[in-house]
PDB file of C-alpha atoms in Angstrom:
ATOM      1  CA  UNK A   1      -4.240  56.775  23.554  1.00  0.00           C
ATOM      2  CA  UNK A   2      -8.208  57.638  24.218  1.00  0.00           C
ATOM      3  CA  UNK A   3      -8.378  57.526  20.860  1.00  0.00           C
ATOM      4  CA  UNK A   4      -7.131  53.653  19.908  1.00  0.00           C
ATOM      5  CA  UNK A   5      -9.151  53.166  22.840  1.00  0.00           C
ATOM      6  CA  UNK A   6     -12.469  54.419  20.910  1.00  0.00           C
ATOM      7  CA  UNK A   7     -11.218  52.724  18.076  1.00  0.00           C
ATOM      8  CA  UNK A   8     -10.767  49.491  19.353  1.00  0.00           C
ATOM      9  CA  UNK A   9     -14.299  49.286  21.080  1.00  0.00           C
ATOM     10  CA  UNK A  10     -15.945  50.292  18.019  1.00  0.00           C
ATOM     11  CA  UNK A  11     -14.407  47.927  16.119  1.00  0.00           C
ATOM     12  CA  UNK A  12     -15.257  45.403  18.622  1.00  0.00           C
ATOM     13  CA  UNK A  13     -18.752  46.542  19.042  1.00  0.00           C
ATOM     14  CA  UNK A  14     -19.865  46.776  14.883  1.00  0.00           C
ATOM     15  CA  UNK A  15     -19.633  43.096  15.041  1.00  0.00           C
ATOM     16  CA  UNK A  16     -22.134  42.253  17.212  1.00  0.00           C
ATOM     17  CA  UNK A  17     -24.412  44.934  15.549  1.00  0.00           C
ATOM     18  CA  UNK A  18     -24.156  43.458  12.649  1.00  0.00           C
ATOM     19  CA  UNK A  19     -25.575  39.842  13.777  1.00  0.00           C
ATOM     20  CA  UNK A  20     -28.683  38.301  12.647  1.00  0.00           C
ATOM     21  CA  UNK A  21     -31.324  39.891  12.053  1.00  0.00           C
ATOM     22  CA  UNK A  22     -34.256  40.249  14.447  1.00  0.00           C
ATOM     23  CA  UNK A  23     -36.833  38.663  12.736  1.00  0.00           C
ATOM     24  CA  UNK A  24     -34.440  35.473  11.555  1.00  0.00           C
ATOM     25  CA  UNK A  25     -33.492  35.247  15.346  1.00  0.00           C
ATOM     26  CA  UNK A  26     -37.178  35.093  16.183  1.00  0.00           C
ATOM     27  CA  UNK A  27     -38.269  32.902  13.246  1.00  0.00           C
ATOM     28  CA  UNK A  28     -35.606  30.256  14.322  1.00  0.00           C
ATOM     29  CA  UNK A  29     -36.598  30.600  17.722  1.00  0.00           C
ATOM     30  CA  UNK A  30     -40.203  30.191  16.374  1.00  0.00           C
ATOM     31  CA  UNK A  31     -39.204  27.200  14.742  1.00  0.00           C
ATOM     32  CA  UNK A  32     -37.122  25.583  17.393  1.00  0.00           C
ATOM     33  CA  UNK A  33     -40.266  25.919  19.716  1.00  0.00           C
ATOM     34  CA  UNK A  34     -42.373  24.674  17.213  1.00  0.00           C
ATOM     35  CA  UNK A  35     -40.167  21.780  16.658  1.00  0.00           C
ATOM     36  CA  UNK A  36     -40.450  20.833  20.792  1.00  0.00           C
ATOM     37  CA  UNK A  37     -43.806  21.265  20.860  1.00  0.00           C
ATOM     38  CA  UNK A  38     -44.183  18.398  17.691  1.00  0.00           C
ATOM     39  CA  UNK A  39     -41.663  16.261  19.798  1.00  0.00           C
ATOM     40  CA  UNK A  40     -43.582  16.638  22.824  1.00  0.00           C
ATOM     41  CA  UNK A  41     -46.870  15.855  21.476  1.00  0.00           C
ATOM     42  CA  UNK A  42     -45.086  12.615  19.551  1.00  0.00           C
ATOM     43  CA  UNK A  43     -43.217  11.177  22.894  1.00  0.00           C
ATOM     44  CA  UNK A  44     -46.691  11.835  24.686  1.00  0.00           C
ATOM     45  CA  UNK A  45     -48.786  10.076  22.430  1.00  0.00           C
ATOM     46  CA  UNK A  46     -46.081   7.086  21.930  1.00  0.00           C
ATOM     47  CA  UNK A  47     -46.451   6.733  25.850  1.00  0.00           C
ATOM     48  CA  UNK A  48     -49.976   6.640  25.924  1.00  0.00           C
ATOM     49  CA  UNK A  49     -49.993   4.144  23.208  1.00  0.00           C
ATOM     50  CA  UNK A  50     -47.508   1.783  25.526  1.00  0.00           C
ATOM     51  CA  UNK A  51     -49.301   2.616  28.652  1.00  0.00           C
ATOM     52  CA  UNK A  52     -52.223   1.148  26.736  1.00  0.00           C
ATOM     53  CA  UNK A  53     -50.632  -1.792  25.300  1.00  0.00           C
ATOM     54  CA  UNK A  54     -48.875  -2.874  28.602  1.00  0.00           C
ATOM     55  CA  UNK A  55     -52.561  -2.187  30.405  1.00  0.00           C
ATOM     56  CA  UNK A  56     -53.742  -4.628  28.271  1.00  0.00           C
ATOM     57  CA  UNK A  57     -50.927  -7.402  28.510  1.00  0.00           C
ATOM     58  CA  UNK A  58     -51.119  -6.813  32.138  1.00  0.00           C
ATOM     59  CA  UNK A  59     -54.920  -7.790  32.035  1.00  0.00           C
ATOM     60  CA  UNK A  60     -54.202 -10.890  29.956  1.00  0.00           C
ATOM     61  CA  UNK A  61     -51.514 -12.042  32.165  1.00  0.00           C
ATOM     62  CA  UNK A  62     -53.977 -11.812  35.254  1.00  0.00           C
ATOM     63  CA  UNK A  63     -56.609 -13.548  33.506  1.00  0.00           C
ATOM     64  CA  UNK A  64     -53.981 -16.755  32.438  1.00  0.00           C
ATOM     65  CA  UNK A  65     -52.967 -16.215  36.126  1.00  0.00           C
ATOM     66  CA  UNK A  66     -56.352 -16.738  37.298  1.00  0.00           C
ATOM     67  CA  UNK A  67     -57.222 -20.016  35.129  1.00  0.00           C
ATOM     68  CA  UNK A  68     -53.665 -21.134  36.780  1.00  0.00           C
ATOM     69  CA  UNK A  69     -54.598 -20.888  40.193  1.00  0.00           C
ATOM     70  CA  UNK A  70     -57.844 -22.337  39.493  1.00  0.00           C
ATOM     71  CA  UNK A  71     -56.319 -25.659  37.018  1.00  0.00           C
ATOM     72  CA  UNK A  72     -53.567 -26.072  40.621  1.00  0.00           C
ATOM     73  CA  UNK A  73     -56.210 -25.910  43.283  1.00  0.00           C
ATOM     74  CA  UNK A  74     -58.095 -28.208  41.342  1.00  0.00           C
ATOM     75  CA  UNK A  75     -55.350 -30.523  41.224  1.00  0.00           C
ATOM     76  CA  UNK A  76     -54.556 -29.895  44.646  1.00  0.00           C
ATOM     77  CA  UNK A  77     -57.753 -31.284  45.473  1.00  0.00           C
ATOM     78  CA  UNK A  78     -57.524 -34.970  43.425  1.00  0.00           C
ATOM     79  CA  UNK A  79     -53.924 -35.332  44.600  1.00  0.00           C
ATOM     80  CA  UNK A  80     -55.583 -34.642  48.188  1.00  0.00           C
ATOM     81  CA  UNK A  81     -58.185 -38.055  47.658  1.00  0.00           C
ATOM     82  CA  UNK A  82     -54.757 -40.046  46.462  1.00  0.00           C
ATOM     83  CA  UNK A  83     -53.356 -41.939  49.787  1.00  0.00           C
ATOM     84  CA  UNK A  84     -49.401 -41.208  50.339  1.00  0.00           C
ATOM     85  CA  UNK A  85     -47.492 -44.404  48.791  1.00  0.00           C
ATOM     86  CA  UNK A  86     -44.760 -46.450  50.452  1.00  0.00           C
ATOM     87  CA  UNK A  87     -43.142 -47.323  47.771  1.00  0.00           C
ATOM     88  CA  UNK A  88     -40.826 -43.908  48.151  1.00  0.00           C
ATOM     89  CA  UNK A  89     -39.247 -42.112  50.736  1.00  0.00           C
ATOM     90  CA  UNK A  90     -39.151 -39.208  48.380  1.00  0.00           C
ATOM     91  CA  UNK A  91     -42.415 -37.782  50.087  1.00  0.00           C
ATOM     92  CA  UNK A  92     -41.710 -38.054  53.457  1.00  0.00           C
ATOM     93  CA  UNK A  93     -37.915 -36.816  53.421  1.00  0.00           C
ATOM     94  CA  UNK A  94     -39.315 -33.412  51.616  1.00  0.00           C
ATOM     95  CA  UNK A  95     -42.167 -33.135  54.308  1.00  0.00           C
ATOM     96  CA  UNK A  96     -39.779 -33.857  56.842  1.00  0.00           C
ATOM     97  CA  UNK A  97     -36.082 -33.436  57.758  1.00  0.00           C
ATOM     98  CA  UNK A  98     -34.394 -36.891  57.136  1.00  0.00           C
ATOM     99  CA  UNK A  99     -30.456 -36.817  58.499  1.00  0.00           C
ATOM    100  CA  UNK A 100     -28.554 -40.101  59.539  1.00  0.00           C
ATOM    101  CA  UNK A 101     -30.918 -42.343  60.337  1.00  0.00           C
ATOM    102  CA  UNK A 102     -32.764 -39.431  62.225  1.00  0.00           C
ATOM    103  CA  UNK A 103     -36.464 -38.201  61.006  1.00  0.00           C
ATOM    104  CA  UNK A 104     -37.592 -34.756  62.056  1.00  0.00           C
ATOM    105  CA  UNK A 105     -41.158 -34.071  61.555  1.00  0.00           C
ATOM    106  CA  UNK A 106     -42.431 -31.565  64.406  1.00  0.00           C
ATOM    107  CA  UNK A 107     -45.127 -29.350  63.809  1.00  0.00           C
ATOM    108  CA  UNK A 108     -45.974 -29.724  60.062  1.00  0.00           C
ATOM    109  CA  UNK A 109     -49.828 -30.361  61.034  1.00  0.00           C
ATOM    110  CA  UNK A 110     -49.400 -34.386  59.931  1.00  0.00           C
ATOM    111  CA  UNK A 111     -52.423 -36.847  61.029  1.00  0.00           C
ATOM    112  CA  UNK A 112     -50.783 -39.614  60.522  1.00  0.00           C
ATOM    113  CA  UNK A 113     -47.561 -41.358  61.115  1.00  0.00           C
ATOM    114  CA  UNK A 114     -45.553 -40.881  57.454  1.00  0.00           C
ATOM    115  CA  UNK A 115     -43.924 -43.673  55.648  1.00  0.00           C
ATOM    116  CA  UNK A 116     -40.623 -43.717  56.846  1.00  0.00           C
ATOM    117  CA  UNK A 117     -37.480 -44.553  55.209  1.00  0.00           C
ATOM    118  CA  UNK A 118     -36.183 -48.536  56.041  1.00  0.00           C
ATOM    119  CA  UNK A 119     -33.041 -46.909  58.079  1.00  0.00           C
ATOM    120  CA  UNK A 120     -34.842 -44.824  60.672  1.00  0.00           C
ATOM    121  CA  UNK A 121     -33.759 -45.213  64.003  1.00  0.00           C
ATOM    122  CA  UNK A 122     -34.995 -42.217  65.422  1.00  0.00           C
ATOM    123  CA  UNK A 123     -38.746 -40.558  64.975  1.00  0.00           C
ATOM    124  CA  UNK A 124     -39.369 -37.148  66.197  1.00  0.00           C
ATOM    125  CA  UNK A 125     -43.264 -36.428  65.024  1.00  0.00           C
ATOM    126  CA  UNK A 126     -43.772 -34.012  67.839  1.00  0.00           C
ATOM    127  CA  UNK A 127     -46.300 -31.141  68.064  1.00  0.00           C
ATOM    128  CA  UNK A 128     -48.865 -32.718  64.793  1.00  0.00           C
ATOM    129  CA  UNK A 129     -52.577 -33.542  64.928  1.00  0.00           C
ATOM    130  CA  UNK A 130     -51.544 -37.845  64.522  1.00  0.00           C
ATOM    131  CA  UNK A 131     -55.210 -39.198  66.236  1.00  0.00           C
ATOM    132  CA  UNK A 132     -53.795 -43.256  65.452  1.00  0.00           C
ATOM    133  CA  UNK A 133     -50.997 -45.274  65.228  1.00  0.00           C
ATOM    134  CA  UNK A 134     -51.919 -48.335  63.342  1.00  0.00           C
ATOM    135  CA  UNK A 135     -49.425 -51.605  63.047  1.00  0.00           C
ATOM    136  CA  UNK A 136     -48.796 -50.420  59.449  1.00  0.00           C
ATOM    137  CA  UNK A 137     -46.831 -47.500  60.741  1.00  0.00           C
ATOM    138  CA  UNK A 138     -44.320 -49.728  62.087  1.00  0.00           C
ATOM    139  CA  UNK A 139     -44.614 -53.153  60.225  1.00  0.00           C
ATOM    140  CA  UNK A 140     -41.742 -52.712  58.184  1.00  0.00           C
ATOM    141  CA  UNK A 141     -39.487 -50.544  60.161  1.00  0.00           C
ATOM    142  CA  UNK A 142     -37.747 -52.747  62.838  1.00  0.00           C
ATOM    143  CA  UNK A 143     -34.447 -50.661  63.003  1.00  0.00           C
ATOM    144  CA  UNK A 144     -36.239 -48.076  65.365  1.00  0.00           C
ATOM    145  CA  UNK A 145     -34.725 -46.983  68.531  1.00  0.00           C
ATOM    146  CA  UNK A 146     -36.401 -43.927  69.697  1.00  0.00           C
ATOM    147  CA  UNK A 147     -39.769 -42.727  68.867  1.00  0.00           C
ATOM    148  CA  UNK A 148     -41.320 -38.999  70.442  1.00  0.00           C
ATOM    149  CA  UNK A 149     -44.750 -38.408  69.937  1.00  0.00           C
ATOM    150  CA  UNK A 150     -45.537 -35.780  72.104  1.00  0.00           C
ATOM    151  CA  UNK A 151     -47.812 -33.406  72.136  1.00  0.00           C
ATOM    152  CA  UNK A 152     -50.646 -34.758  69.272  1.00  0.00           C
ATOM    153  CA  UNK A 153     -53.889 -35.998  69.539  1.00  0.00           C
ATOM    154  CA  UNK A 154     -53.303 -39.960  70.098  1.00  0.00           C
ATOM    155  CA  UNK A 155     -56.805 -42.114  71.291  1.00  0.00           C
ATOM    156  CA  UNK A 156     -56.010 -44.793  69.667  1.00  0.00           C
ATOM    157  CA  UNK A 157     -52.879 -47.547  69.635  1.00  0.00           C
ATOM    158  CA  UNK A 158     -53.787 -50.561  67.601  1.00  0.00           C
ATOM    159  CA  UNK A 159     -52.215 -53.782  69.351  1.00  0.00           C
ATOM    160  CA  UNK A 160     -48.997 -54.899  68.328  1.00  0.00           C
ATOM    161  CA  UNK A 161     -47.803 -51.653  66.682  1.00  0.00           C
ATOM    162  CA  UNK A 162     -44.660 -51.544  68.871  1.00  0.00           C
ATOM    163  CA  UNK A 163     -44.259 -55.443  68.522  1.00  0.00           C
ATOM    164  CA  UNK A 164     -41.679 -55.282  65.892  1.00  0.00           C
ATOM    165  CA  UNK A 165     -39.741 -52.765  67.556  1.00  0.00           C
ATOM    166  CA  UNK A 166     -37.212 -55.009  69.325  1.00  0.00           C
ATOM    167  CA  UNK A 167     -34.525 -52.008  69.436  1.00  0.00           C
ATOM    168  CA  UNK A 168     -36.787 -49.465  70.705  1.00  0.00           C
ATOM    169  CA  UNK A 169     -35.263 -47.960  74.248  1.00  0.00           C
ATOM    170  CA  UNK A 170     -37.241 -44.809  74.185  1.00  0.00           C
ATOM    171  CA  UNK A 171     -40.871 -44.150  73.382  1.00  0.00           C
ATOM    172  CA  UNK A 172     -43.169 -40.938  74.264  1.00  0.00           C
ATOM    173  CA  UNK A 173     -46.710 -40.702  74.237  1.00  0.00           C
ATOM    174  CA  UNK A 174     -46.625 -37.276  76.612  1.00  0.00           C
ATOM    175  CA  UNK A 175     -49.461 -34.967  75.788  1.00  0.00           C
ATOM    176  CA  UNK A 176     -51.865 -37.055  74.019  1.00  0.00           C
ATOM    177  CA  UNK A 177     -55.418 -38.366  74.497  1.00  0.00           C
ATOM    178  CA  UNK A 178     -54.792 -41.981  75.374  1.00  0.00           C
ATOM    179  CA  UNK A 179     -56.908 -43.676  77.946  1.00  0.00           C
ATOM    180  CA  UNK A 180     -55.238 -47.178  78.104  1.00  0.00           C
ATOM    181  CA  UNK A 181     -51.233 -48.204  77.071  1.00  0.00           C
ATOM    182  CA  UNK A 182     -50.137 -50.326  74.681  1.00  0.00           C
ATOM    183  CA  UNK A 183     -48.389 -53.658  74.625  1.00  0.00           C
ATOM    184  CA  UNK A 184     -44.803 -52.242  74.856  1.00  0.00           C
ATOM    185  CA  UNK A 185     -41.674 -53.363  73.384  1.00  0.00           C
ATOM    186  CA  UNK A 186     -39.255 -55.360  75.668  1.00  0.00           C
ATOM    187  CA  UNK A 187     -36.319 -53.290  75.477  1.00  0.00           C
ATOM    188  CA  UNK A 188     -37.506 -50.006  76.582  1.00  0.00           C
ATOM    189  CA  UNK A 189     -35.643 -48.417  78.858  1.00  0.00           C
ATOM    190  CA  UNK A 190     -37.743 -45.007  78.892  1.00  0.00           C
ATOM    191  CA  UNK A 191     -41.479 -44.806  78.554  1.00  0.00           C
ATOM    192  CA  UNK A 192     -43.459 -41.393  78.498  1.00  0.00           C
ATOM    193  CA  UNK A 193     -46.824 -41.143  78.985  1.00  0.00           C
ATOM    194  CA  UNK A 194     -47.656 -38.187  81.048  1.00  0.00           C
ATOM    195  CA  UNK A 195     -50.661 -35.897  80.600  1.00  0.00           C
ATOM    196  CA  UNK A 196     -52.424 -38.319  79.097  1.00  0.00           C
ATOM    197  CA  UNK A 197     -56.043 -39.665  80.124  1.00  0.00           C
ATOM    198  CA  UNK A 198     -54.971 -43.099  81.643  1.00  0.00           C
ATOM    199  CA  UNK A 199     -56.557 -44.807  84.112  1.00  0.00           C
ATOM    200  CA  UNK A 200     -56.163 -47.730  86.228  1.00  0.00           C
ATOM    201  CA  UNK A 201     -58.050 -50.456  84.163  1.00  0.00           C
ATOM    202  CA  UNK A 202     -55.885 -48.913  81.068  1.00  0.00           C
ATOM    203  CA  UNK A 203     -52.719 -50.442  82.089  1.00  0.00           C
ATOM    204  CA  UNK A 204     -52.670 -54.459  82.158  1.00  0.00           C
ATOM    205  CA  UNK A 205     -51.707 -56.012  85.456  1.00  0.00           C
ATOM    206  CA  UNK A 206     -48.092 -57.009  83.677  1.00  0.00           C
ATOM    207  CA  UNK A 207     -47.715 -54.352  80.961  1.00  0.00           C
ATOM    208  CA  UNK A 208     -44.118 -54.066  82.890  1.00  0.00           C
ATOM    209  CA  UNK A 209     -43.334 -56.668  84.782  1.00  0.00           C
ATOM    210  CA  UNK A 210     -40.926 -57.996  81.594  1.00  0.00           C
ATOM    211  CA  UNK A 211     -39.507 -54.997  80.791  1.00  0.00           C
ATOM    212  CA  UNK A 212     -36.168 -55.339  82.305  1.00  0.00           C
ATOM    213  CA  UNK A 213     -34.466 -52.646  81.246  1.00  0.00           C
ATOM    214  CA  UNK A 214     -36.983 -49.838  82.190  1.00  0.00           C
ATOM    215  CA  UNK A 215     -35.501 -47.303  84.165  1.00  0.00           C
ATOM    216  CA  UNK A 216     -37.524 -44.357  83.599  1.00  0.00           C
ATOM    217  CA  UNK A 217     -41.709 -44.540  84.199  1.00  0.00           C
ATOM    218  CA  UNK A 218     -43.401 -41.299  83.678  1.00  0.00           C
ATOM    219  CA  UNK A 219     -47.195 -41.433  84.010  1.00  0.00           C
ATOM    220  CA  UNK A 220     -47.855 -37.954  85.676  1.00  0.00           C
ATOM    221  CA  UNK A 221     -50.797 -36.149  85.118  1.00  0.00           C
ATOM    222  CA  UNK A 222     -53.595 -38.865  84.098  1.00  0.00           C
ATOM    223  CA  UNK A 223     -56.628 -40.735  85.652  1.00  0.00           C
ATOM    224  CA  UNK A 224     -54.800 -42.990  87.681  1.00  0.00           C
ATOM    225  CA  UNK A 225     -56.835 -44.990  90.693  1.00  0.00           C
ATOM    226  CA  UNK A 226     -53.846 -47.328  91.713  1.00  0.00           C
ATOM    227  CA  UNK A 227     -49.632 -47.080  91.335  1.00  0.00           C
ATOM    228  CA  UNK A 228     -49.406 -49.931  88.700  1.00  0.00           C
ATOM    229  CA  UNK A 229     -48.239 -53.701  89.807  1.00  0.00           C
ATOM    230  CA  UNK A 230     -45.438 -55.244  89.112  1.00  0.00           C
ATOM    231  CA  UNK A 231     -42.950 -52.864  88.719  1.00  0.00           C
ATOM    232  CA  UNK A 232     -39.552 -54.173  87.378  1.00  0.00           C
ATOM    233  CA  UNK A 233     -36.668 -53.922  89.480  1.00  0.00           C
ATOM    234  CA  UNK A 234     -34.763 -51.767  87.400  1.00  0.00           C
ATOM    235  CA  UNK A 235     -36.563 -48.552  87.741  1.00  0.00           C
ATOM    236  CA  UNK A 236     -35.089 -45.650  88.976  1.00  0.00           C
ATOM    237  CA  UNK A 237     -37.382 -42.850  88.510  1.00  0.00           C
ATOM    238  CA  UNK A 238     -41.002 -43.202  88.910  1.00  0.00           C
ATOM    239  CA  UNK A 239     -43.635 -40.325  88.155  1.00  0.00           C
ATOM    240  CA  UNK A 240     -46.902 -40.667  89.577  1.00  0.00           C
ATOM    241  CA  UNK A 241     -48.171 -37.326  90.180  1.00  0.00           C
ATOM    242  CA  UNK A 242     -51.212 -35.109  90.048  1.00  0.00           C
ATOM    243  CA  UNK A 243     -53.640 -38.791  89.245  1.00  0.00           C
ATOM    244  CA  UNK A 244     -56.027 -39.950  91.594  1.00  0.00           C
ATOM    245  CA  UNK A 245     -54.353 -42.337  93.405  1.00  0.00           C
ATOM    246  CA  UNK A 246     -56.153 -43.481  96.918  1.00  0.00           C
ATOM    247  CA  UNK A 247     -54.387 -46.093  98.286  1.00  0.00           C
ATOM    248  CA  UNK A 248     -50.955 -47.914  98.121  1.00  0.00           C
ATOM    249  CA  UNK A 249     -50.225 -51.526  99.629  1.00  0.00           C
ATOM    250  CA  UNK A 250     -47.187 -53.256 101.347  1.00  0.00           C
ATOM    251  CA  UNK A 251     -46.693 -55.434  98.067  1.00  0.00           C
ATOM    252  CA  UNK A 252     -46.710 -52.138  95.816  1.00  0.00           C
ATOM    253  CA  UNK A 253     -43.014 -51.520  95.836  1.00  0.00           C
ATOM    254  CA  UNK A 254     -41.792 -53.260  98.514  1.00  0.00           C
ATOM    255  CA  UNK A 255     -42.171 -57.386  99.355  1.00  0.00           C
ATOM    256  CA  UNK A 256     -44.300 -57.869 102.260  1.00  0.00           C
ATOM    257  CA  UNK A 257     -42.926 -61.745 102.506  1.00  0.00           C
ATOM    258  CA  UNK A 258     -39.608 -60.635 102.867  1.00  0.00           C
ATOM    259  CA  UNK A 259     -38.407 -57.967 104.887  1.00  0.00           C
ATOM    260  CA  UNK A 260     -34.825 -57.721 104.354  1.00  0.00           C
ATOM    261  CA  UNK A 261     -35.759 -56.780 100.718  1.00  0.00           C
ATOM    262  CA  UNK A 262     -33.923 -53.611  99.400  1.00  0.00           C
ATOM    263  CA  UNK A 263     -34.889 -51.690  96.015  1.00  0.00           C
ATOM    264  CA  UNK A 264     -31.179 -50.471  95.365  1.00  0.00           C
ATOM    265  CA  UNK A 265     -32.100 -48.530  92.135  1.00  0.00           C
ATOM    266  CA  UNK A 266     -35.261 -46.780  93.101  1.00  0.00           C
ATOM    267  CA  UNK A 267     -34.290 -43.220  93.774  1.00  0.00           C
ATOM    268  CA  UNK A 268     -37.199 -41.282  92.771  1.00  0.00           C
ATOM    269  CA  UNK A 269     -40.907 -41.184  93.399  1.00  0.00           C
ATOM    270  CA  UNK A 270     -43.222 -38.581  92.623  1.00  0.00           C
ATOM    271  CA  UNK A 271     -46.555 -38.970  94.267  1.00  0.00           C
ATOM    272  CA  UNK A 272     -48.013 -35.059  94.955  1.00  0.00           C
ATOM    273  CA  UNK A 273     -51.131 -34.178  93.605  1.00  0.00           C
ATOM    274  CA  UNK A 274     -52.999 -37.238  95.167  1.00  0.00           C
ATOM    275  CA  UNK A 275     -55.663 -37.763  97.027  1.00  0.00           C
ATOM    276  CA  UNK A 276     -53.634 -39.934  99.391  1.00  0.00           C
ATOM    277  CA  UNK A 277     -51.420 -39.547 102.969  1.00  0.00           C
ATOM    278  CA  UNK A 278     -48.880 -41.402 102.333  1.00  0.00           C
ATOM    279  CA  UNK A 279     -48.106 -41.142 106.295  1.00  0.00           C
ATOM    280  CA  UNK A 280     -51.036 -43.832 106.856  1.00  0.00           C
ATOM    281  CA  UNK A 281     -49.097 -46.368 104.471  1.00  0.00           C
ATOM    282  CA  UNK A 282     -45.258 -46.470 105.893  1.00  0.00           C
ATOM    283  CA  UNK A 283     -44.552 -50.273 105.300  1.00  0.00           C
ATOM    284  CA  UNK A 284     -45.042 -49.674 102.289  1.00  0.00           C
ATOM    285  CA  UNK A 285     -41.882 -47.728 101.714  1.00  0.00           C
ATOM    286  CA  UNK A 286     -40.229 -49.969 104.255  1.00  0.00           C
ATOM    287  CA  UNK A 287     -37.205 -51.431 101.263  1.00  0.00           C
ATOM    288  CA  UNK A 288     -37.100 -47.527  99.583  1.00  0.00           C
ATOM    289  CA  UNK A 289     -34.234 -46.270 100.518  1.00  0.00           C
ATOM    290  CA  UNK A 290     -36.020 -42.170 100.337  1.00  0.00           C
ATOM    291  CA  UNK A 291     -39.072 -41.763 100.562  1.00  0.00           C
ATOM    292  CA  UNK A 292     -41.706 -40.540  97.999  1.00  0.00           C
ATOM    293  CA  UNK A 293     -42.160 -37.115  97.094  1.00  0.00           C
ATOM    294  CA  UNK A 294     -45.780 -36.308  97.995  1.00  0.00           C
ATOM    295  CA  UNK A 295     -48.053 -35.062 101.082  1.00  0.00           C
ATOM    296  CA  UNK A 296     -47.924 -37.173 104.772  1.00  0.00           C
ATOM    297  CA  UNK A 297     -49.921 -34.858 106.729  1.00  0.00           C
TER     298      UNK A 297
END
């Protein structure tokens, strides 16, 4: 049994004895080396020589890049000299946000009012740098019922721009530079002007006697010297604060001819922040049925 044993490793072993030859194995190892090493050295040099060619399409892309930027800005600069037309509202509706008769255009740096599509009713050009409204803006556009032009740099309203406007109900002018108002359109029933620079001698003596439907007068926050005359009967919230208003008469909301008069729709007004007592003027709040906010003592 030890014996097939012996045998049979022998046999087993004589095999592997007999395999290549030494030197062939290390001759075809030599050669397999060899043969990375020649691959190597090809791959490497192929990469080098597409490193290089890229490197140089990379620098002739930048260069066509450059004269690009350079051929737009220029162009930028000529189409800057060219005034927007009005024949299109293709301009203004990708500056702006036009929806349903609606035009949003708040804080996109404008400095002047856009040409706006024939259907507007509603203008929101809040937050810009707009310095003028001219009659232009508005010659055309008579289907306007709301305009906001808060917080821009407004010193100048040429006369008549609102004339057209015989829907407008709503117009602000809060957060400007304004020293005097505009004519204003007859249907307004809200008018904004506070923190503004307005005084007295900016507001004509019946700038709103005929607007009947005002119900909402905000002039906080300017230079007024005076609460303005002739105040239509149908307002019901009146803002006069933080101006410079010294005195008040019988006449200036109530009727001094006519003491049974009552102003039923008055029910707010704001005068703190002036330099006045308003305890030293009580007939004059005589047909108010509260009295104004503001200091007595």
């Amino acid at each position: 049994m030890k014996t097939l044993q012996t045998t049979f490793f022998l046999f087993v072993f004589v095999p592997l004895v007999n395999s290549a030859p030494p030197i062939q194995q290390e001759s075809l190892q030599f050669y397999e080396y060899d043969t990375d090493v020649t691959m190597g050295s090809l791959i490497q040099q192929d990469y080098e020589m597409q490193s290089k060619d890229l490197r140089k399409m990379e620098e002739k892309l930048t260069v066509i890049a450059q004269n690009d930027t350079s051929l737009r800005l220029q162009g930028d600069d000529s189409e800057r000299n060219v005034p927007p037309t009005k024949d299109t509202n293709l301009p203004t509706c990708l500056l702006c946000v036009c929806l349903s008769g609606s035009v949003y255009c708040e804080e996109i740096d404008i400095e002047a009012v856009p040409p706006l599509p024939k259907e507007t009713a509603y203008l929101y050009a809040r937050f810009n740098k707009i310095k003028r409204i001219a009659v232009s803006d508005f010659a055309d556009i008579t289907t306007l019922r709301r305009i906001d032009f808060s917080g821009n740099r407004i010193e100048e309203i040429e006369d008549g721009a609102f004339s057209k406007l015989l829907l407008l109900e709503e117009l602000s002018l809060a957060e400007n530079r304004l020293i005097k108002l505009p004519v204003l359109p007859p249907k307004l029933t809200t008018f904004n002007a506070n923190q503004n620079r307005i005084k007295s001698r900016g507001i004509k003596a019946n700038a709103f006697k005929k607007l009947t439907n005002l119900a909402y007068l905000y002039l906080g926050h300017n230079a007024l010297e005076s609460v303005p005359l002739n105040l239509p009967e149908s307002l019901r919230i009146l803002h006069l604060q933080y101006n410079n208003i010294t005195t008040i008469t019988d006449d200036t909301f109530c009727k001094s001819n006519n003491t049974r008069y009552i102003r039923t729709r008055m029910d707010e007004i704001r005068m703190e922040g002036n330099p006045i007592l308003l305890a030293k003027h009580v007939n004059a709040f005589s047909c108010l049925r509260t009295l104004p906010v503001g200091t007595y003592y």
